[in-house]
PDB file of C-alpha atoms in Angstrom:
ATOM      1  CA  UNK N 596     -30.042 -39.455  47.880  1.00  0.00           C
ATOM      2  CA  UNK N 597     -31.130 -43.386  46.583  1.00  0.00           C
ATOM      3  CA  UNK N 598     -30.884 -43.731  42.895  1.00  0.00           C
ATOM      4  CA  UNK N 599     -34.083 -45.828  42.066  1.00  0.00           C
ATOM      5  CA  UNK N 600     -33.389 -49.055  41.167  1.00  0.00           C
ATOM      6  CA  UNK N 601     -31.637 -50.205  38.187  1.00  0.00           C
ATOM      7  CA  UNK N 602     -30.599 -46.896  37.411  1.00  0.00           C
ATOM      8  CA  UNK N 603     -26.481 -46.447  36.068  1.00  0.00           C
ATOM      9  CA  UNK N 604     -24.465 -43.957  37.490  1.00  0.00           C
ATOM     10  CA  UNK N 605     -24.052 -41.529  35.229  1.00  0.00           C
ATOM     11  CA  UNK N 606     -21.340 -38.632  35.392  1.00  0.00           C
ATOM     12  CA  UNK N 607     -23.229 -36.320  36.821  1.00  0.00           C
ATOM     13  CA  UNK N 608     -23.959 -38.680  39.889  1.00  0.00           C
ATOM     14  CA  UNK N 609     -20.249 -38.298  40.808  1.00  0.00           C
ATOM     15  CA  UNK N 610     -20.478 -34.643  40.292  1.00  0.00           C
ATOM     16  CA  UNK N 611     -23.479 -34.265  42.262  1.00  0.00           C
ATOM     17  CA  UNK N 612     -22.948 -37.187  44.852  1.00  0.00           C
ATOM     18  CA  UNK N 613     -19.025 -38.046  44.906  1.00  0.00           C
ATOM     19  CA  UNK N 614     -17.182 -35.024  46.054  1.00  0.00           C
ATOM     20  CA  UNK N 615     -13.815 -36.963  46.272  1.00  0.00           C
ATOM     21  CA  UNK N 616     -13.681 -37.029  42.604  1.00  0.00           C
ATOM     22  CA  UNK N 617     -12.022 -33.371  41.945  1.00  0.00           C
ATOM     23  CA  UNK N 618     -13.488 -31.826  39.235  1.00  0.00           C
ATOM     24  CA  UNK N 619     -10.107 -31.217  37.697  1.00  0.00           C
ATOM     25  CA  UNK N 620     -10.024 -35.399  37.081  1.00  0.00           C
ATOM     26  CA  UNK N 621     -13.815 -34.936  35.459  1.00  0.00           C
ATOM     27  CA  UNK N 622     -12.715 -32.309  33.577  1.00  0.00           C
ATOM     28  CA  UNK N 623      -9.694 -34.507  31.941  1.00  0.00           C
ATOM     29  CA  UNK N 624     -11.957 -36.853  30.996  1.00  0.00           C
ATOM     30  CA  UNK N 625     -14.275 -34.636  29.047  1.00  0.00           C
ATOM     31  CA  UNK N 626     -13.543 -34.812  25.617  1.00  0.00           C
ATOM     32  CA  UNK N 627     -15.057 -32.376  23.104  1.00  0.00           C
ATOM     33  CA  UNK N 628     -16.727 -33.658  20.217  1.00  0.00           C
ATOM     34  CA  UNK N 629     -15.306 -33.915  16.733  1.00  0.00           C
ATOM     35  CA  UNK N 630     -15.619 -31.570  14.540  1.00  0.00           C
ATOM     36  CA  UNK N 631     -17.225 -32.188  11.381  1.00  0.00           C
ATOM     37  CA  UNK N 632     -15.708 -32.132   8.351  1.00  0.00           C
ATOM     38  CA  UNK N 633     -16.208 -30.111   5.746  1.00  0.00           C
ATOM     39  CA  UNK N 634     -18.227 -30.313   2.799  1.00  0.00           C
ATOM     40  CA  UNK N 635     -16.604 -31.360  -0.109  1.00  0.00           C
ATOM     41  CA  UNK N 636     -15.426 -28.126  -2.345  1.00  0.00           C
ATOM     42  CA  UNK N 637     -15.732 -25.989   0.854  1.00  0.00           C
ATOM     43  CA  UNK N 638     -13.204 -23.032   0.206  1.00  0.00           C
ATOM     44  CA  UNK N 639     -11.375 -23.448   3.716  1.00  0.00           C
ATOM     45  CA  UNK N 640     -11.508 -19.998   5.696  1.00  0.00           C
ATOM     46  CA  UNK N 641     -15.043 -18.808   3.990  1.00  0.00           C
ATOM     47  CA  UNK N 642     -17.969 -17.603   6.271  1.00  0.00           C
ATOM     48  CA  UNK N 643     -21.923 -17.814   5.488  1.00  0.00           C
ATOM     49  CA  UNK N 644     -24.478 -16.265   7.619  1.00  0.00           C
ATOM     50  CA  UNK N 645     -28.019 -17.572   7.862  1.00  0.00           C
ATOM     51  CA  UNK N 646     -30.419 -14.674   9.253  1.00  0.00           C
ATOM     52  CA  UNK N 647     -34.182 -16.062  10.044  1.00  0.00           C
ATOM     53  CA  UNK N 648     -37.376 -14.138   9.843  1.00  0.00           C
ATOM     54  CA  UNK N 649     -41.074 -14.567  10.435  1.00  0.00           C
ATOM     55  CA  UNK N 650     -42.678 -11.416  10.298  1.00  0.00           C
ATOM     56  CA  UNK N 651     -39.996  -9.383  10.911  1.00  0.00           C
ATOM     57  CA  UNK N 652     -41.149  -5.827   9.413  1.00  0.00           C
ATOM     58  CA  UNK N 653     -38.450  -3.585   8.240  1.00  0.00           C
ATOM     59  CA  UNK N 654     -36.025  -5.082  11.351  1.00  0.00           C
ATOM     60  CA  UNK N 655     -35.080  -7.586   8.568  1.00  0.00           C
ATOM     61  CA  UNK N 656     -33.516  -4.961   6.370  1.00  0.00           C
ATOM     62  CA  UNK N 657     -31.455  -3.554   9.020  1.00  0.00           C
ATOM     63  CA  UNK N 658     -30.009  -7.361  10.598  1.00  0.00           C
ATOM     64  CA  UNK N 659     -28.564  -7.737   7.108  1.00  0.00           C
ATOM     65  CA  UNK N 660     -27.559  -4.711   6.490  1.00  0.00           C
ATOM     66  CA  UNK N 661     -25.539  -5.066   9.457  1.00  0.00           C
ATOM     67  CA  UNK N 662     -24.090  -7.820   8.191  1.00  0.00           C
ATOM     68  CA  UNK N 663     -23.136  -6.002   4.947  1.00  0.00           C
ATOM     69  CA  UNK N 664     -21.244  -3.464   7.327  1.00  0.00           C
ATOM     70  CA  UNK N 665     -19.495  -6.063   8.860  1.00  0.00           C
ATOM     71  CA  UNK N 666     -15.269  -5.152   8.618  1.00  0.00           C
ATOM     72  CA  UNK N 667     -15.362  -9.063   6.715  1.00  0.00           C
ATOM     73  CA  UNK N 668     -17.550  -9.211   4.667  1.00  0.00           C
ATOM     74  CA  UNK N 669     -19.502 -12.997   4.498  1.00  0.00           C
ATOM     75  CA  UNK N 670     -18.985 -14.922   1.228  1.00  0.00           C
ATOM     76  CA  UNK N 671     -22.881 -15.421   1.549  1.00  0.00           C
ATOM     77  CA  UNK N 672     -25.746 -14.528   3.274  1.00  0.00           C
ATOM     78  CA  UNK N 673     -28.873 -16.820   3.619  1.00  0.00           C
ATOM     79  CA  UNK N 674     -31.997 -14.978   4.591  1.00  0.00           C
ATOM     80  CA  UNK N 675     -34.359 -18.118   5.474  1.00  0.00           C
ATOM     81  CA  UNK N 676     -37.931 -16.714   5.537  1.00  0.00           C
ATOM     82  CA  UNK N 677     -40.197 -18.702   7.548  1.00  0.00           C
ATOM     83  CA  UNK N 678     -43.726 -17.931   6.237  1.00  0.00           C
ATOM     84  CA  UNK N 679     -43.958 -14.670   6.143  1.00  0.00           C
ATOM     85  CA  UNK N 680     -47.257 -13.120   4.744  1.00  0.00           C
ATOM     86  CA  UNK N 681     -47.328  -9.665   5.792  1.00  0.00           C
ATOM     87  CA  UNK N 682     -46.494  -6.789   3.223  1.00  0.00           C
ATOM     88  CA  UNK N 683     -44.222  -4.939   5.526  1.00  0.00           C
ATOM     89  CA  UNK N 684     -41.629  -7.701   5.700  1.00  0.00           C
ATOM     90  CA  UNK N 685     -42.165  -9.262   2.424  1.00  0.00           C
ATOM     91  CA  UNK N 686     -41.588  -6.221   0.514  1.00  0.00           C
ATOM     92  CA  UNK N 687     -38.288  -5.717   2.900  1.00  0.00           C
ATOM     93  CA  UNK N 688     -37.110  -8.702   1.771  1.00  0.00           C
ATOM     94  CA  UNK N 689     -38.017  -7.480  -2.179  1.00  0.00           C
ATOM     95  CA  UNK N 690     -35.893  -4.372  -1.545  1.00  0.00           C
ATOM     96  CA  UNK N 691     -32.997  -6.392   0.145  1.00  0.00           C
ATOM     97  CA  UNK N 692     -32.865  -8.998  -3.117  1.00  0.00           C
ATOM     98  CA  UNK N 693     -32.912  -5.560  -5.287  1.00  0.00           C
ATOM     99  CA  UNK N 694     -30.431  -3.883  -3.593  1.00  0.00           C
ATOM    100  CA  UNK N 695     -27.875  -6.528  -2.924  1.00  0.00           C
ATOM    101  CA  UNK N 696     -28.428  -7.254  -6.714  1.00  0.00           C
ATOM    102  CA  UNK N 697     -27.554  -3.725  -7.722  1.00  0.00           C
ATOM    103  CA  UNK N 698     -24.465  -3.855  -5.300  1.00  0.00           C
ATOM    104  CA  UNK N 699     -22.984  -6.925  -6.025  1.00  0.00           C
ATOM    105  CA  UNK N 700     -23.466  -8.186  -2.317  1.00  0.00           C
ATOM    106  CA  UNK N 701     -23.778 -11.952  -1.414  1.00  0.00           C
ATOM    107  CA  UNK N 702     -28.048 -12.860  -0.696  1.00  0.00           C
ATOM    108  CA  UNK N 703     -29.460 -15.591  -1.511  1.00  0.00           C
ATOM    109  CA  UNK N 704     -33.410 -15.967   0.069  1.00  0.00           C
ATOM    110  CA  UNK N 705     -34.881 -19.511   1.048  1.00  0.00           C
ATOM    111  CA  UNK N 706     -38.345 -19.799   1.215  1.00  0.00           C
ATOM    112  CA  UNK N 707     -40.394 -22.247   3.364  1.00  0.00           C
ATOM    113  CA  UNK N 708     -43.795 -22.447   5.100  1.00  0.00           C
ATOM    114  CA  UNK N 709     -43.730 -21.718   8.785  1.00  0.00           C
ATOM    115  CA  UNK N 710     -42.024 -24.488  10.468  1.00  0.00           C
ATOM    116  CA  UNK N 711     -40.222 -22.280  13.131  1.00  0.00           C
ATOM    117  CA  UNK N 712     -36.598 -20.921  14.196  1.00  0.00           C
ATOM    118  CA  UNK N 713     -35.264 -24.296  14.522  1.00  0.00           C
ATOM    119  CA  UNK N 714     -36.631 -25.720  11.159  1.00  0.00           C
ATOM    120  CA  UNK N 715     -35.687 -21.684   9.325  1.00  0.00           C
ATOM    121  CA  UNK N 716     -32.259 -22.300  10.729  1.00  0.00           C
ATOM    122  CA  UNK N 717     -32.053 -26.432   9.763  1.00  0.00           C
ATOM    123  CA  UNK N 718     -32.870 -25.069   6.287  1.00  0.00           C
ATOM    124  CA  UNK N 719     -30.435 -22.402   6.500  1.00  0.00           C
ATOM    125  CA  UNK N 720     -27.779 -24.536   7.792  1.00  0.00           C
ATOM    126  CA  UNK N 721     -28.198 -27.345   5.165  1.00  0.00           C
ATOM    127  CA  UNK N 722     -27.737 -24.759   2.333  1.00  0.00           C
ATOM    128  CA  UNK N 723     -24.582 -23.157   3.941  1.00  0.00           C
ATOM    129  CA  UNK N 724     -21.517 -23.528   1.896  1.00  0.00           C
ATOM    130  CA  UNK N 725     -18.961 -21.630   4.440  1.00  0.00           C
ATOM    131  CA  UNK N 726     -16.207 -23.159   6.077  1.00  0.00           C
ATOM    132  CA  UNK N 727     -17.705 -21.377   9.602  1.00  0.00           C
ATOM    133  CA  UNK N 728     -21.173 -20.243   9.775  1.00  0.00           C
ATOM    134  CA  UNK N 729     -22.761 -17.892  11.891  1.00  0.00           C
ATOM    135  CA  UNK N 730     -26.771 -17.675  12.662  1.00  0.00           C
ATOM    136  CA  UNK N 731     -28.352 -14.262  13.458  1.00  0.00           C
ATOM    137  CA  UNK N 732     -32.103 -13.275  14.170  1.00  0.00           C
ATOM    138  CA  UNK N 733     -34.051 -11.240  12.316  1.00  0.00           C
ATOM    139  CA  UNK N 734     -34.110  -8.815  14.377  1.00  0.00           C
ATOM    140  CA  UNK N 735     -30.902  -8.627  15.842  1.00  0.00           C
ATOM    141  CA  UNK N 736     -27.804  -6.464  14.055  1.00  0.00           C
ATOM    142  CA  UNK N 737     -24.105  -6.937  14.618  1.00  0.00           C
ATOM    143  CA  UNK N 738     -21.207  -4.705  14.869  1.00  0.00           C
ATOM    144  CA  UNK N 739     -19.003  -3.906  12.410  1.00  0.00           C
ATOM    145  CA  UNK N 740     -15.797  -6.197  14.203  1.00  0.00           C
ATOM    146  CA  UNK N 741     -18.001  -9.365  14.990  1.00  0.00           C
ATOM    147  CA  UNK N 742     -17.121 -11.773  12.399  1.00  0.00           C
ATOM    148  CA  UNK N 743     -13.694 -10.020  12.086  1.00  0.00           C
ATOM    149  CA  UNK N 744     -12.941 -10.931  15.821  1.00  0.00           C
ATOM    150  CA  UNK N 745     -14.729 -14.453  15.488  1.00  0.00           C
ATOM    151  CA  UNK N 746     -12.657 -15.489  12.943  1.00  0.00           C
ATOM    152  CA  UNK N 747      -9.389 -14.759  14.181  1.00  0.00           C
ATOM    153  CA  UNK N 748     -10.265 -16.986  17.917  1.00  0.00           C
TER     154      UNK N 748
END
C-alpha cells in the first residue's frame, strides 16, 4: 500500500508495513509518558474520587455509598453534578450532603450547567486534591477491595 505523497512514515507504518522490525525493538522504543507531578501541598499516598451525574435518580446515592463502603476509605469524594433538574436526583444528592454531614464522611458537591461527562469530570479533576484519583459514574458502584487493591499495584 502507497503512502500518498508527502506523507512521513509514522510508527505505525512500520508496524503495519515493515514486518522485519520485531515488535520487541518497537516496543523498546516506546516510552511512557511522564507522570505529572503533584500539586503543591498534595499529602503523598491520599486518594479523591470524582463520581459524575446527570440525572441519575436515586443510582447516585448508591455509587457513593459504595464508595463509603470501600475497605479505604477516600480522603474526598467529589460528586460533580452536571445539570441536573429533576427532583429525584436532586433531592438524592440533598440527602447524600445531609448524611455525609451527620457522619463525618468526605463530600464535597460541584455544581455546573450541563456541559457533559468529559467537562463533569474536567471539573472534577481540576478540584481533586489526592495524590491518585479515581473517576466513577453515577451509576456505577464499586466493591468494597477496589481502591484497597488499586493502591497497593
Amino acid at each position: 500500500m502507497d503512502r500518498p505523497e508527502g506523507a512521513s512514515a509514522q510508527r505505525s507504518d512500520r508496524v503495519d508495513f515493515d514486518r522485519r522490525v520485531p515488535l520487541s525493538v518497537l516496543a523498546q522504543e516506546d516510552r511512557p509518558p511522564p507522570l505529572p507531578k503533584p500539586r503543591p501541598g498534595t499529602r503523598k499516598g491520599t486518594l479523591s474520587v470524582v463520581v459524575t451525574c446527570y440525572e441519575m435518580g436515586s443510582m447516585i446515592n448508591e455509587a457513593v455509598r459504595s464508595v463509603w463502603d470501600a475497605e479505604r476509605q477516600p480522603d474526598e469524594v467529589l460528586l460533580v453534578d452536571d445539570g441536573s433538574h429533576g427532583g429525584e436526583t436532586l433531592e438524592n444528592i440533598r440527602e447524600l450532603e445531609r448524611y455525609a454531614s451527620k457522619n463525618n464522611l468526605p463530600l464535597k458537591v460541584i455544581r455546573q450547567r450541563n456541559r457533559g461527562l468529559s467537562s463533569a469530570r474536567n471539573a472534577g479533576l481540576e478540584a481533586a486534591n489526592g495524590e491518585f484519583i479515581s473517576f466513577l459514574d453515577g451509576d456505577d458502584i464499586i466493591e468494597p477491595q477496589f481502591y484497597q487493591i488499586g493502591l497497593r499495584i
